[in-house]
XYZ file of C-alpha atoms in Angstrom:
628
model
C 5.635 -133.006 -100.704
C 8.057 -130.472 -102.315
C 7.880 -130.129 -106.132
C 11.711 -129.741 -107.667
C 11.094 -125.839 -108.405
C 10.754 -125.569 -104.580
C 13.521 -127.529 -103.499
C 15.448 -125.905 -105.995
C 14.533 -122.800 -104.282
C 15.287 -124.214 -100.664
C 18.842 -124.776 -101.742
C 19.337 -121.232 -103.613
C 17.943 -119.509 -100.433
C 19.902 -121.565 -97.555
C 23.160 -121.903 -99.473
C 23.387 -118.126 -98.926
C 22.389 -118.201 -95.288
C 24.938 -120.866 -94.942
C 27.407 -119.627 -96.895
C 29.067 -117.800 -93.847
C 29.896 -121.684 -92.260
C 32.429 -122.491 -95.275
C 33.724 -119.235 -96.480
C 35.970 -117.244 -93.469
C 36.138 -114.376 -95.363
C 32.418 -113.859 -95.566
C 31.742 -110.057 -94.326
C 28.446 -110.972 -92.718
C 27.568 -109.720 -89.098
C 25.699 -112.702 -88.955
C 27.194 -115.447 -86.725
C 26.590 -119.111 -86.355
C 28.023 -121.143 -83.246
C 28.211 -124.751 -84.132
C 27.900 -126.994 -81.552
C 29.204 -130.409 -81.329
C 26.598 -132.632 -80.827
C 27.859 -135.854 -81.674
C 28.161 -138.967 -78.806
C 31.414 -138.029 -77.213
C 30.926 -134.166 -76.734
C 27.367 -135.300 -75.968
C 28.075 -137.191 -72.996
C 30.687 -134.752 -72.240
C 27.494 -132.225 -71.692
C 27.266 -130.471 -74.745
C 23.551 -130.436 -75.125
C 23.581 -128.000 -71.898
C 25.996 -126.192 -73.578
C 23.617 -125.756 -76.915
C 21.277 -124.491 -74.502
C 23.205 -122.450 -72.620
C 24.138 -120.358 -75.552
C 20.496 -120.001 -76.508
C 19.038 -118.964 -73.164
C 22.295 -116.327 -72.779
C 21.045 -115.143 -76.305
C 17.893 -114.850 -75.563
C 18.326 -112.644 -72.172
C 20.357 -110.625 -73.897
C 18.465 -110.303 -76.913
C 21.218 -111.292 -79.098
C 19.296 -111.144 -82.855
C 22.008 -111.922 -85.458
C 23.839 -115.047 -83.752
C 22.058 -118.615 -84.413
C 23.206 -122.005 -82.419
C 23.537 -124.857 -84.291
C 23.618 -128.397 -83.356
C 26.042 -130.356 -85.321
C 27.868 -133.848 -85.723
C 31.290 -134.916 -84.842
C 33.880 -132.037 -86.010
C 36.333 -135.323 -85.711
C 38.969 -134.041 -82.563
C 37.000 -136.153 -79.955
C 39.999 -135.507 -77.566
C 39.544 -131.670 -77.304
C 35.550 -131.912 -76.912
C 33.409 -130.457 -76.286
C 33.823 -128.397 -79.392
C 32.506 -125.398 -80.043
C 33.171 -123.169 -83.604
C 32.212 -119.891 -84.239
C 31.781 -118.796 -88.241
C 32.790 -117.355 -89.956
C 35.470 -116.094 -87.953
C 36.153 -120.151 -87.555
C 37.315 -120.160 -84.284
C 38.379 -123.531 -82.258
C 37.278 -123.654 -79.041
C 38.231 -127.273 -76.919
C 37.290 -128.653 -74.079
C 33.852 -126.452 -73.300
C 32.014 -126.094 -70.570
C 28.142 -125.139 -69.914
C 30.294 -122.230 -67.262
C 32.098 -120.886 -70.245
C 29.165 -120.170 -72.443
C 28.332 -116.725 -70.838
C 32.396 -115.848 -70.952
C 32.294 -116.495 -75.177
C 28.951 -114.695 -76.149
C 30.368 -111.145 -73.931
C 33.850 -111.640 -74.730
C 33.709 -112.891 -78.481
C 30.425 -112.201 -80.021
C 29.450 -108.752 -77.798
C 33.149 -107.277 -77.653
C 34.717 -109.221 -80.708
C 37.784 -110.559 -78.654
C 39.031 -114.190 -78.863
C 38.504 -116.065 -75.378
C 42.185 -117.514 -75.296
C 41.927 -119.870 -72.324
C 39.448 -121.712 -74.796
C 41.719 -122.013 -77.643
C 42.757 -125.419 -78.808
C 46.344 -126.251 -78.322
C 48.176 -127.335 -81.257
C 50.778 -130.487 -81.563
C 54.116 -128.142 -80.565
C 51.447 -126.079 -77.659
C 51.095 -123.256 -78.850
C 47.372 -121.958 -79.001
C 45.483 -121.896 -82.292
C 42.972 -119.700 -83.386
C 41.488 -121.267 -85.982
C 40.276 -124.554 -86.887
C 41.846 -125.014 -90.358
C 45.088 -123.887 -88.908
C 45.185 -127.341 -86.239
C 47.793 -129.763 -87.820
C 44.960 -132.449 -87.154
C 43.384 -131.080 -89.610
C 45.918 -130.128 -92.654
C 46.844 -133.432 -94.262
C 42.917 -134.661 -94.012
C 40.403 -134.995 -97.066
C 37.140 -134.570 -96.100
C 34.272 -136.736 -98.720
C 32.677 -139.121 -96.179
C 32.559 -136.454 -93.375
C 32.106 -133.653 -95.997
C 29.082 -132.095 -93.762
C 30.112 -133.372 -90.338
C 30.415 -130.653 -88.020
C 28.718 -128.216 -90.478
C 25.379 -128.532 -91.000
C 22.433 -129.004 -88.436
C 21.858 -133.486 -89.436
C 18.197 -132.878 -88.073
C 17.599 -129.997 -91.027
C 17.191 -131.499 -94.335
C 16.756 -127.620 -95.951
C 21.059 -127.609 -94.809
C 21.228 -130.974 -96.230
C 19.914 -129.586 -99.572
C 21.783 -126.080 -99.271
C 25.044 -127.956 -99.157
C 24.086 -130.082 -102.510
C 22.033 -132.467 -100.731
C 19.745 -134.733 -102.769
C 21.109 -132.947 -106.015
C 22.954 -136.068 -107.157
C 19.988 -138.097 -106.689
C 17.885 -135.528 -108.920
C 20.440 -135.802 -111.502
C 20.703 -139.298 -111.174
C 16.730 -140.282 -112.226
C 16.857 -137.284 -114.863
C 19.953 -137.504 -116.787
C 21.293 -140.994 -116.376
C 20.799 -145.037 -117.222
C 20.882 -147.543 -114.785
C 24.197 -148.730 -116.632
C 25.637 -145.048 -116.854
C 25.595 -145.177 -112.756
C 26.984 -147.931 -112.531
C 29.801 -146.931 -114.829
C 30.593 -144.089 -112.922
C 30.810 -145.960 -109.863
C 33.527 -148.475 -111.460
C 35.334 -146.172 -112.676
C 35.897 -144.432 -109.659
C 37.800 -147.054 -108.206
C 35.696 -146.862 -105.156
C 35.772 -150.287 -102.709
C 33.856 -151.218 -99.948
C 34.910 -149.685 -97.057
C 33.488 -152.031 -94.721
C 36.614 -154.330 -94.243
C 37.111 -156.460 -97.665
C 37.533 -153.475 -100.353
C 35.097 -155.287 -102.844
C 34.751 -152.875 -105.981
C 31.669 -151.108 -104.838
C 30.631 -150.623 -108.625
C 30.894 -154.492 -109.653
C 28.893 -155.465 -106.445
C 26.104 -153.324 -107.830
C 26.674 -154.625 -111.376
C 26.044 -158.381 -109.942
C 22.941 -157.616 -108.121
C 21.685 -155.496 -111.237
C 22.429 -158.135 -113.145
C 20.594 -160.756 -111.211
C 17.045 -161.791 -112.708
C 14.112 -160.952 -110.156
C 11.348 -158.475 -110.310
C 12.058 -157.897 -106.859
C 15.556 -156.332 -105.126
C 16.484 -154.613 -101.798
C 19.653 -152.535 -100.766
C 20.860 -153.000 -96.854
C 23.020 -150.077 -95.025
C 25.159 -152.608 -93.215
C 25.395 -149.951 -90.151
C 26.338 -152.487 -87.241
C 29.429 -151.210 -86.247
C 30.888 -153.563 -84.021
C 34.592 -153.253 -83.659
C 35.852 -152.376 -80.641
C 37.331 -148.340 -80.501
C 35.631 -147.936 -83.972
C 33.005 -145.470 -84.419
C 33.122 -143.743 -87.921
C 30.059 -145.505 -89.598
C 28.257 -144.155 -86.264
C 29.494 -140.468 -86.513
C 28.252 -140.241 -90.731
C 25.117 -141.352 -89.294
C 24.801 -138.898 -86.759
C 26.213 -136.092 -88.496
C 24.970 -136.605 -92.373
C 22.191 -139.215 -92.210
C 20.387 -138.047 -95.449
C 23.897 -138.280 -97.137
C 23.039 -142.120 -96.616
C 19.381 -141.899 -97.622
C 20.474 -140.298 -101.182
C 22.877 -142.673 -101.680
C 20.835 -145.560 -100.800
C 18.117 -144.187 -103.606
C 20.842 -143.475 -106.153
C 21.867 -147.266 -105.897
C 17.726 -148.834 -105.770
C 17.378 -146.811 -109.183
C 21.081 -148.204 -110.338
C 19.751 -152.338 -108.858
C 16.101 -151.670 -109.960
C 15.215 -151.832 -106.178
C 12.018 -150.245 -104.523
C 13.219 -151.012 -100.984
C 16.281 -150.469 -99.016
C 16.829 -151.516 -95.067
C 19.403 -149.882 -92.357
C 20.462 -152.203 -90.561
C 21.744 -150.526 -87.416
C 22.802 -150.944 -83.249
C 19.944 -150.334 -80.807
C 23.125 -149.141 -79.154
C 23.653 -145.543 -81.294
C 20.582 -144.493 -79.871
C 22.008 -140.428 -81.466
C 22.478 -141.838 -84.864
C 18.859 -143.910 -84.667
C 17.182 -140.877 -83.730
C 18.795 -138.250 -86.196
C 18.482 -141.534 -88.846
C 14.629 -141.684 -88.079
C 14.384 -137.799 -88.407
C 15.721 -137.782 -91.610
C 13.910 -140.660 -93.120
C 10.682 -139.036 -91.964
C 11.562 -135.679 -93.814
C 12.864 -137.324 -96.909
C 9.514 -138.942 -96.958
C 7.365 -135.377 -96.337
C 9.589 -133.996 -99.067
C 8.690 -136.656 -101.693
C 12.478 -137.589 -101.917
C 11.540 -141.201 -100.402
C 8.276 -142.690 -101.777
C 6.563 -142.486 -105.007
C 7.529 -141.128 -108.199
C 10.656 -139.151 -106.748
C 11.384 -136.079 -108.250
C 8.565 -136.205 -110.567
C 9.999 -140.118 -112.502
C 8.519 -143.421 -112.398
C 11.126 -144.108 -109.658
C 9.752 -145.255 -106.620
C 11.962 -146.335 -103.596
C 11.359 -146.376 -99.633
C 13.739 -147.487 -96.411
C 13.238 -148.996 -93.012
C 15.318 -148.962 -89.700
C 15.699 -152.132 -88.615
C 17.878 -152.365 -85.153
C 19.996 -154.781 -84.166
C 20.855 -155.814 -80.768
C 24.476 -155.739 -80.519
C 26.129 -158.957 -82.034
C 29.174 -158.659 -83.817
C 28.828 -161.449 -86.230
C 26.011 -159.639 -87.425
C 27.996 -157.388 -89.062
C 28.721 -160.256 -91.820
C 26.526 -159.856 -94.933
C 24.695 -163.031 -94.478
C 24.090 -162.845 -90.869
C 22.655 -159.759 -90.701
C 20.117 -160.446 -93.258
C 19.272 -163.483 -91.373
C 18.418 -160.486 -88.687
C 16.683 -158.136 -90.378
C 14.047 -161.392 -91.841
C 13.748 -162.282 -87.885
C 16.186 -165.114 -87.650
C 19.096 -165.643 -85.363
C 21.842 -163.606 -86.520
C 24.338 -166.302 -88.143
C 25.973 -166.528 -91.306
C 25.170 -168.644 -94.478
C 26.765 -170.687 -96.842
C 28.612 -168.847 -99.576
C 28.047 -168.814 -102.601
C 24.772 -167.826 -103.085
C 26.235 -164.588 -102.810
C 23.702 -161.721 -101.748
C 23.748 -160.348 -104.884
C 21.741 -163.542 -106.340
C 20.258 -164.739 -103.215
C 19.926 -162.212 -100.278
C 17.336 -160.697 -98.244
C 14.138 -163.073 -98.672
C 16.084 -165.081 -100.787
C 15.671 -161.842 -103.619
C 18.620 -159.997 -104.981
C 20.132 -158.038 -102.203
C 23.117 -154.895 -102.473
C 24.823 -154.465 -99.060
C 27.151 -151.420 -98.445
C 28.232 -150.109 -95.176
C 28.160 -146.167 -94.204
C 31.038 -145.362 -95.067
C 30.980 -146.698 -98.751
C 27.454 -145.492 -99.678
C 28.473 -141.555 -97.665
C 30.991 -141.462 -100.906
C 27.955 -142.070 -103.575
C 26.843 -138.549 -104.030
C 29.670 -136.720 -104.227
C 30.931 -139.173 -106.647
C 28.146 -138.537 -108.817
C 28.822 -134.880 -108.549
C 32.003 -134.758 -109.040
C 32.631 -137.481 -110.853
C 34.296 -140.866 -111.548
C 37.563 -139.054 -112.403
C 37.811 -136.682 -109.679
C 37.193 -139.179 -107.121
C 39.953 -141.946 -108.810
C 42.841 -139.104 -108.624
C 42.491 -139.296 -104.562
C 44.476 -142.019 -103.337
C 46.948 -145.086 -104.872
C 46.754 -147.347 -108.498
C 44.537 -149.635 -107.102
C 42.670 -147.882 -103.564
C 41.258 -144.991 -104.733
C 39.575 -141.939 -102.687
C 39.616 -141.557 -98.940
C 39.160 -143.498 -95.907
C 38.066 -142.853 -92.513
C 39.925 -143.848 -89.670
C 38.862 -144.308 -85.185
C 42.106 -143.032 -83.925
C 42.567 -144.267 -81.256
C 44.582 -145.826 -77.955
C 47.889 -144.196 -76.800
C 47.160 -141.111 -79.218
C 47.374 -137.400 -78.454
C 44.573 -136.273 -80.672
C 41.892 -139.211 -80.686
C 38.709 -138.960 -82.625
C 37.818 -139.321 -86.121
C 40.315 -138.402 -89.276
C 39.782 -138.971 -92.861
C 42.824 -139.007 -95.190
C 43.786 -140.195 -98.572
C 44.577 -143.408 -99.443
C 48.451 -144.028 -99.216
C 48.780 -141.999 -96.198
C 51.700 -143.262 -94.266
C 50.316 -144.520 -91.011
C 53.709 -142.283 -89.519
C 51.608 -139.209 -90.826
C 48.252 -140.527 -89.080
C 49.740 -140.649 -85.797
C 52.666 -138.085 -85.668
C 50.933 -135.373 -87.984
C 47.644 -135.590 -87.148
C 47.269 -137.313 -84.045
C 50.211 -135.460 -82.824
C 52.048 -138.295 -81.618
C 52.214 -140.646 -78.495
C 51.151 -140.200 -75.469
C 53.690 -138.941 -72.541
C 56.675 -138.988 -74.614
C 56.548 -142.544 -75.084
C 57.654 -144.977 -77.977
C 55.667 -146.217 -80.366
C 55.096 -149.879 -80.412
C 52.624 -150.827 -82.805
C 49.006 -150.009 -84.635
C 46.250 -152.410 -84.443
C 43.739 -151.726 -87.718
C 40.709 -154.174 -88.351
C 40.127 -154.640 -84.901
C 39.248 -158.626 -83.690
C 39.494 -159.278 -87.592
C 42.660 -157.123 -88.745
C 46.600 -157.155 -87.603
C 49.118 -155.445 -85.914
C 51.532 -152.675 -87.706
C 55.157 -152.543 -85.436
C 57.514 -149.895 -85.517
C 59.185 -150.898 -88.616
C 56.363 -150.520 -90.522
C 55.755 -147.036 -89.278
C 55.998 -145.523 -92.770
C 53.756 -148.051 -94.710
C 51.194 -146.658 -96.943
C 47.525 -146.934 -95.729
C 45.546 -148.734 -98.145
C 44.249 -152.571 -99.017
C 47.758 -154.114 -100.923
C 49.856 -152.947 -98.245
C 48.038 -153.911 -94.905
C 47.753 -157.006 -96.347
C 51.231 -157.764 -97.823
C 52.383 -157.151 -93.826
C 49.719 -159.072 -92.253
C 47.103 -156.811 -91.347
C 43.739 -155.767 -93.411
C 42.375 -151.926 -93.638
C 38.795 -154.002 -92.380
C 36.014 -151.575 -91.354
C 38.832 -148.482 -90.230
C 39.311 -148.745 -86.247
C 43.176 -147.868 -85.601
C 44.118 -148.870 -82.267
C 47.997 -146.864 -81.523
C 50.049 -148.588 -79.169
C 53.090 -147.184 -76.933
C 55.765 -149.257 -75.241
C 53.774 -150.316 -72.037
C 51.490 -152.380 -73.861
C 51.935 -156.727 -74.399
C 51.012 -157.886 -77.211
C 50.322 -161.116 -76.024
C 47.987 -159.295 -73.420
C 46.462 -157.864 -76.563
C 46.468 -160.777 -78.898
C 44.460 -162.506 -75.176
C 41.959 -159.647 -75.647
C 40.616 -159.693 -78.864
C 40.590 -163.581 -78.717
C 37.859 -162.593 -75.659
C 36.271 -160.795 -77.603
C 36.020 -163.067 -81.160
C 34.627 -166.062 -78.257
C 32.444 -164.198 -76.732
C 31.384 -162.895 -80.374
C 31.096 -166.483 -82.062
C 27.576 -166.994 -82.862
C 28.829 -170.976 -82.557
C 27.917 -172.336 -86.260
C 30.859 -174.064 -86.959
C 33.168 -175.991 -84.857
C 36.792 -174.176 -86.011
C 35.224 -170.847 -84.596
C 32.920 -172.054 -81.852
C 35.727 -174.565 -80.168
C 38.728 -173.339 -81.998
C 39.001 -170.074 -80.690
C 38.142 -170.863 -77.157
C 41.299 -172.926 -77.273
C 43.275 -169.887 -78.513
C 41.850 -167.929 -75.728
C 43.069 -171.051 -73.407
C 46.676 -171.113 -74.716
C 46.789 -167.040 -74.354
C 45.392 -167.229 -70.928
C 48.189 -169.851 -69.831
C 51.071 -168.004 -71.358
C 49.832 -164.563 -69.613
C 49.715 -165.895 -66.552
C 52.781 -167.806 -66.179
C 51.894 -171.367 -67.053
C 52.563 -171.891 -70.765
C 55.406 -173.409 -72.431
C 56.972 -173.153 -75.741
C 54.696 -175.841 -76.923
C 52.278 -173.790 -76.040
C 53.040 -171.011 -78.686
C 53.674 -173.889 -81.162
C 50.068 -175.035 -80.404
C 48.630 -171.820 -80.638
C 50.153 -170.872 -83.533
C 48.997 -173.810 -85.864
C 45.114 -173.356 -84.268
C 45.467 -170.403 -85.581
C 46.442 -171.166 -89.150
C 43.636 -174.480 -88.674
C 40.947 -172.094 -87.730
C 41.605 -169.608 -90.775
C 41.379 -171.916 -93.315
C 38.362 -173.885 -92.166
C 35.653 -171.522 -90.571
C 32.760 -170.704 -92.556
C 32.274 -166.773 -92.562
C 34.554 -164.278 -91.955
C 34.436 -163.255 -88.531
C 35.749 -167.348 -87.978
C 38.311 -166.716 -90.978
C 39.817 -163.571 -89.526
C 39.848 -164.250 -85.651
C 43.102 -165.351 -85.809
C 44.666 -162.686 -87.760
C 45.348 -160.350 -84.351
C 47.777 -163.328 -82.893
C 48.949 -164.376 -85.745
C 50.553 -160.841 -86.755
C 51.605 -160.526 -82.829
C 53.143 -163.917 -83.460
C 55.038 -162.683 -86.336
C 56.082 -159.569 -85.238
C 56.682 -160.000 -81.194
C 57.672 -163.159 -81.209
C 60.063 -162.882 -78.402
C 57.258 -161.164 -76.259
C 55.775 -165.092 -76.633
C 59.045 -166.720 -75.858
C 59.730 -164.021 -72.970
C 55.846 -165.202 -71.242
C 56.380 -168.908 -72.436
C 60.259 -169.371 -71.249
C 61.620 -166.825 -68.922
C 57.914 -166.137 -67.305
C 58.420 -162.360 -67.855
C 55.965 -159.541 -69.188
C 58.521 -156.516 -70.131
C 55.692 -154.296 -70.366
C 54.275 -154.897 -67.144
C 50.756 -155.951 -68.110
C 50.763 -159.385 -67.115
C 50.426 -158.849 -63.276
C 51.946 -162.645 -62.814
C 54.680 -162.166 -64.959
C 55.706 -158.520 -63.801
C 57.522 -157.198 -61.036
C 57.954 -153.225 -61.471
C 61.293 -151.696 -60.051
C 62.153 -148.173 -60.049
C 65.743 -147.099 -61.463
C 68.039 -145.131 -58.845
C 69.913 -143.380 -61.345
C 66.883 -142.564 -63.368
C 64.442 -141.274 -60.461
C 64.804 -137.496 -59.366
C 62.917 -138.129 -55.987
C 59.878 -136.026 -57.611
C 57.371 -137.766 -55.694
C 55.033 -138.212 -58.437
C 54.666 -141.978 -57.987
C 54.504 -142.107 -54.976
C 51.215 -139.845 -54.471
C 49.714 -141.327 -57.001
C 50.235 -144.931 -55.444
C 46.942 -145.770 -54.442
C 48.536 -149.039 -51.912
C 51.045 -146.690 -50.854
C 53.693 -149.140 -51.565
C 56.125 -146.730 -52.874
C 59.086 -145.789 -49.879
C 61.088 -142.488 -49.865
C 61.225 -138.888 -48.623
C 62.552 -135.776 -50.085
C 64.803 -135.911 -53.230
C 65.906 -139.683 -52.694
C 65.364 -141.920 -55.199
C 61.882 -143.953 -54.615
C 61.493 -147.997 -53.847
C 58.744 -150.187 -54.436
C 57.708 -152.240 -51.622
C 57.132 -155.580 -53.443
C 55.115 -157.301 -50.897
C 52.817 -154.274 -51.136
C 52.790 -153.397 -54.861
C 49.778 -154.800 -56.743
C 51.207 -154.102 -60.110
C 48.525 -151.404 -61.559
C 50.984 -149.850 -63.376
C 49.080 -146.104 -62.003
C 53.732 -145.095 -61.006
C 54.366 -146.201 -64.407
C 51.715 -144.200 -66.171
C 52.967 -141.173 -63.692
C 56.432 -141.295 -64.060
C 58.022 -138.028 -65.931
C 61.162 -139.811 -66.289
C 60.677 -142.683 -67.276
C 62.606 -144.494 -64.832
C 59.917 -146.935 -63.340
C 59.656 -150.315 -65.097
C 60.620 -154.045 -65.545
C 64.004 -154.477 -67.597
C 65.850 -151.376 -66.062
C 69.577 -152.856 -66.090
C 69.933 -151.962 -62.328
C 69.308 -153.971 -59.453
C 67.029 -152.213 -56.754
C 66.952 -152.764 -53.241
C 63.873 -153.812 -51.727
C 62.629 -152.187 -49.033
């Protein structure tokens, strides 16, 4: 156990060691290369990378260069990453093969290894890491250590001002003064609803029992989202403070993370950190030398979606089958063991801290009137830069993908943005300049839910995609009520007809009012919301419907029954691309002759499509083509 003089002392002392990983201009000769060690670089081989680097340095007796293992830096799609500070130098796309090249090139003979260097959005090679246009329009709170400091090192935790809101917290403030400064913030849950974060902890303060528990809802379950997972594996005690900071605020001795067996990274670093917190006297008895006393658990779930509702995963964590209760008794009165319960998700409680620090004012300048701070996004789908961005509220979704995800992929058009996965809406084209926060999602439809943003080009069918999430919400259903249980698998029917060339107009009519039936009558919110992905197709790409329903045609090629893909004579320059890429070899032509797909061969993967330079292979091309 660490008395506050020596953490005090810990954070004086490694601030200045660190100091070198946020200030460039540091004159140190000291040099720190961070590592990225979160999921994707990680299964991308970045943990023979670490060790690369530290066997090279070790030969060589290399005594003023440290390796550091770090969380996500957020470009996924150039990974792995590796930064050198302070110098704070990009380098994508690493290999285990390279790490010899960078410690003789850059750190022995002080020259930038060029082939490394991340491109930028126009191509041209940057050297630095604050210089990437993924970077310049992002706010970093959430992530504010991701990529930074070492998430298995609570002394870098604490050198970066870890724990210090928590200390200031039990020392200075009331139970009602935290709370204050949480409302006033403007900060909203950030798990899908945007319920005032500071109200939610008023209610469950409120609530009259000598026993209360606060739950990390951490069971991320949207498909393409993964920002609750990076925090976790990049700043884990960020959550442990903030957890604390609200037990003192709810009166609550006991707090639970509920997370996915399935982030195996993130249960690991989570258990690492809990176990330090708990050596340092930061989780346990009389923390920081008060009366407080407050503890936390892992508990792990096994992978269903629906227990990412409130209710449903407390049913989990008290041993139960994961499925949602009857609201009200909201959580707040009635929750975990039937005793006042607070549930936040990553995200929400990874702003507590710096909130406190910072303050209530500081954080409700970031963002719009009435969705304040930041959020973090999964960019994802037919994206140049994918990974994990975190911008202030009112961000045009234009900016998200053009700016900082640098656009579409292969030249194409964009065709819509998916956000709240199975439980949010699509965003089309028109919409491209919407501002990203709660009001304006949902006056068009869609919902900012948990922060997964799905970018679509042109190829893609939106029935195709309405078909797949509706596969996903059945498969999902834990089967308590009849709307969700039966109702969706009807939906999933009606989409499965129209995709593959046996649905009608009634059909879509059919469809459409299940959809509105199933809304309004399901008990939780994973039933309530299930429709929301075709009902926003419906509304926006309504002809795509009509087009599978009437004319049994899929313009974007996805529906293999519905699609028959042609190549364009005037458009095709006889590269050959498609044609060696054709894995049936159904594609006819030699030299600079415009190419012809052999129908009868042609299974309709779409791998000329995705290959074509041009763009002059697909469905609605204006020109007749002759077999062959």
């Amino acid at each position: 156990m660490k008395t506050i003089e020596e953490i005090h002392k810990i954070r004086e002392e490694k601030r200045k060691e660190l100091d070198l990983r946020v200030n460039i201009k540091n004159n140190t000769i000291e040099k720190h290369i961070l590592v990225c060690h979160g999921t994707g670089c990680t299964s991308s081989k970045s943990s023979e990378i670490l060790e690369s680097f530290k066997r090279i340095l070790k030969e060589k007796d290399i005594q003023n260069v440290k390796v550091i293992k770090t969380g996500c830096f957020g470009l996924c799609a150039k990974g792995p990453v590796v930064i050198i500070r302070p110098e704070d130098v990009f380098y994508a796309n690493c290999k285990p093969e390279d790490c010899e090249e960078i410690i003789q090139t850059h750190i022995i003979e002080g020259k930038i290894v060029k082939r490394l260097l991340v491109k930028d959005i126009d191509g041209t090679k940057v050297h630095k890491l604050d210089d990437l246009s993924f970077y310049k329009k992002q706010k970093r709170i959430a992530l504010k250590n991701c990529g930074i400091i070492n998430p298995e090192n609570i002394d870098e935790y604490i050198a970066f001002n870890g724990y210090e809101a928590l200390e200031r917290v039990l020392r200075e403030y009331t139970k009602e003064e935290v709370i204050d400064i949480i409302k006033r913030s403007g900060l909203r849950g950030r798990g899908g609803a945007g319920f005032p974060t500071g109200l939610k902890w008023e209610l469950t303060k409120n609530a009259d029992s000598e026993q209360k528990y606060v739950v990390c809802n951490a069971d991320e379950g949207d498909p393409g989202a993964f920002m609750d997972r990076s925090i976790l594996e990049g700043d884990p005690h960020s959550i442990i403070e903030a957890m604390a900071i609200a037990g003192y605020a709810i009166s609550a001795n006991k707090g639970y993370i509920y997370v996915r067996a399935e982030y195996p990274i993130a249960v690991q670093r989570l258990k690492v950190a809990i176990k330090q917190a708990q050596e340092y006297g930061i989780l346990g008895k009389n923390i920081f030398e008060t009366n407080f006393c407050f503890d936390i658990e892992i508990r792990l779930g096994a992978g269903a979606f629906v227990c990412g509702e409130e209710t449903a995963l407390l049913e989990s964590i008290e041993g139960k089958r994961g499925q949602p209760r009857v609201k009200p008794p909201y959580p707040a009165q009635n929750g975990l063991w039937n005793k006042p319960t607070l549930i936040n998700n990553v995200e929400t409680f990874a702003n507590i801290a710096q909130i406190i620090l910072k303050g209530a004012d500081w954080f409700s300048a970031i963002g719009t009137d009435n969705s304040k701070g930041t959020k973090v996004f999964a960019l994802g789908g037919n994206v140049n830069n994918t990974g994990l961005v975190e911008v202030p509220m009112g961000t045009t979704l234009r900016e998200i993908v053009y700016d900082i995800g640098g656009g579409i992929t292969n030249g194409r058009e964009f065709k819509a943005a998916q956000t709240g996965g199975p439980s949010g809406g699509c965003i089309p084209k028109e919409h491209l300049d919407i501002p990203i926060d709660y009001e304006s999602l949902k006056s068009i439809g869609s919902m900012m839910g948990s922060g997964g943003l799905i970018v679509m080009d042109d190829t893609k069918c939106m029935v195709c995609l309405a078909k797949f999430y509706l596969e996903f919400t059945v498969s999902e259903s834990c089967g308590k009520c009849t709307p969700c249980r039966i109702g969706t698998k009807r939906m999933l029917e009606l989409l499965e007809k129209l995709c593959s060339g046996e649905g009608s107009e009634l059909d879509v009519y059919k469809l459409e009012k299940l959809a509105v039936d199933i809304k309004k009558s399901s008990i939780c919110g994973l039933g309530q919301s299930a429709p929301n992905p075709v009902i926003s197709a419906l509304k926006y790409f309504r002809e795509e419907f009509r087009q599978h329903a009437i004319e049994k045609e899929c313009k974007a090629l996805e529906c293999k029954a519905l699609s028959k893909i042609m190549i364009n004579p005037e458009k095709c320059k006889g590269c050959g691309l498609c044609q060696r890429h054709c894995p049936v070899n159904a594609i006819d032509g030699q030299g600079r002759e415009p190419r012809v797909i052999n129908q009868k061969k042609c299974v309709k993967c779409g791998t000329c499509l995705t290959n074509c330079p041009f763009h002059a292979i697909g469905n609605d091309l204006g020109t007749e083509q002759k077999s062959s």
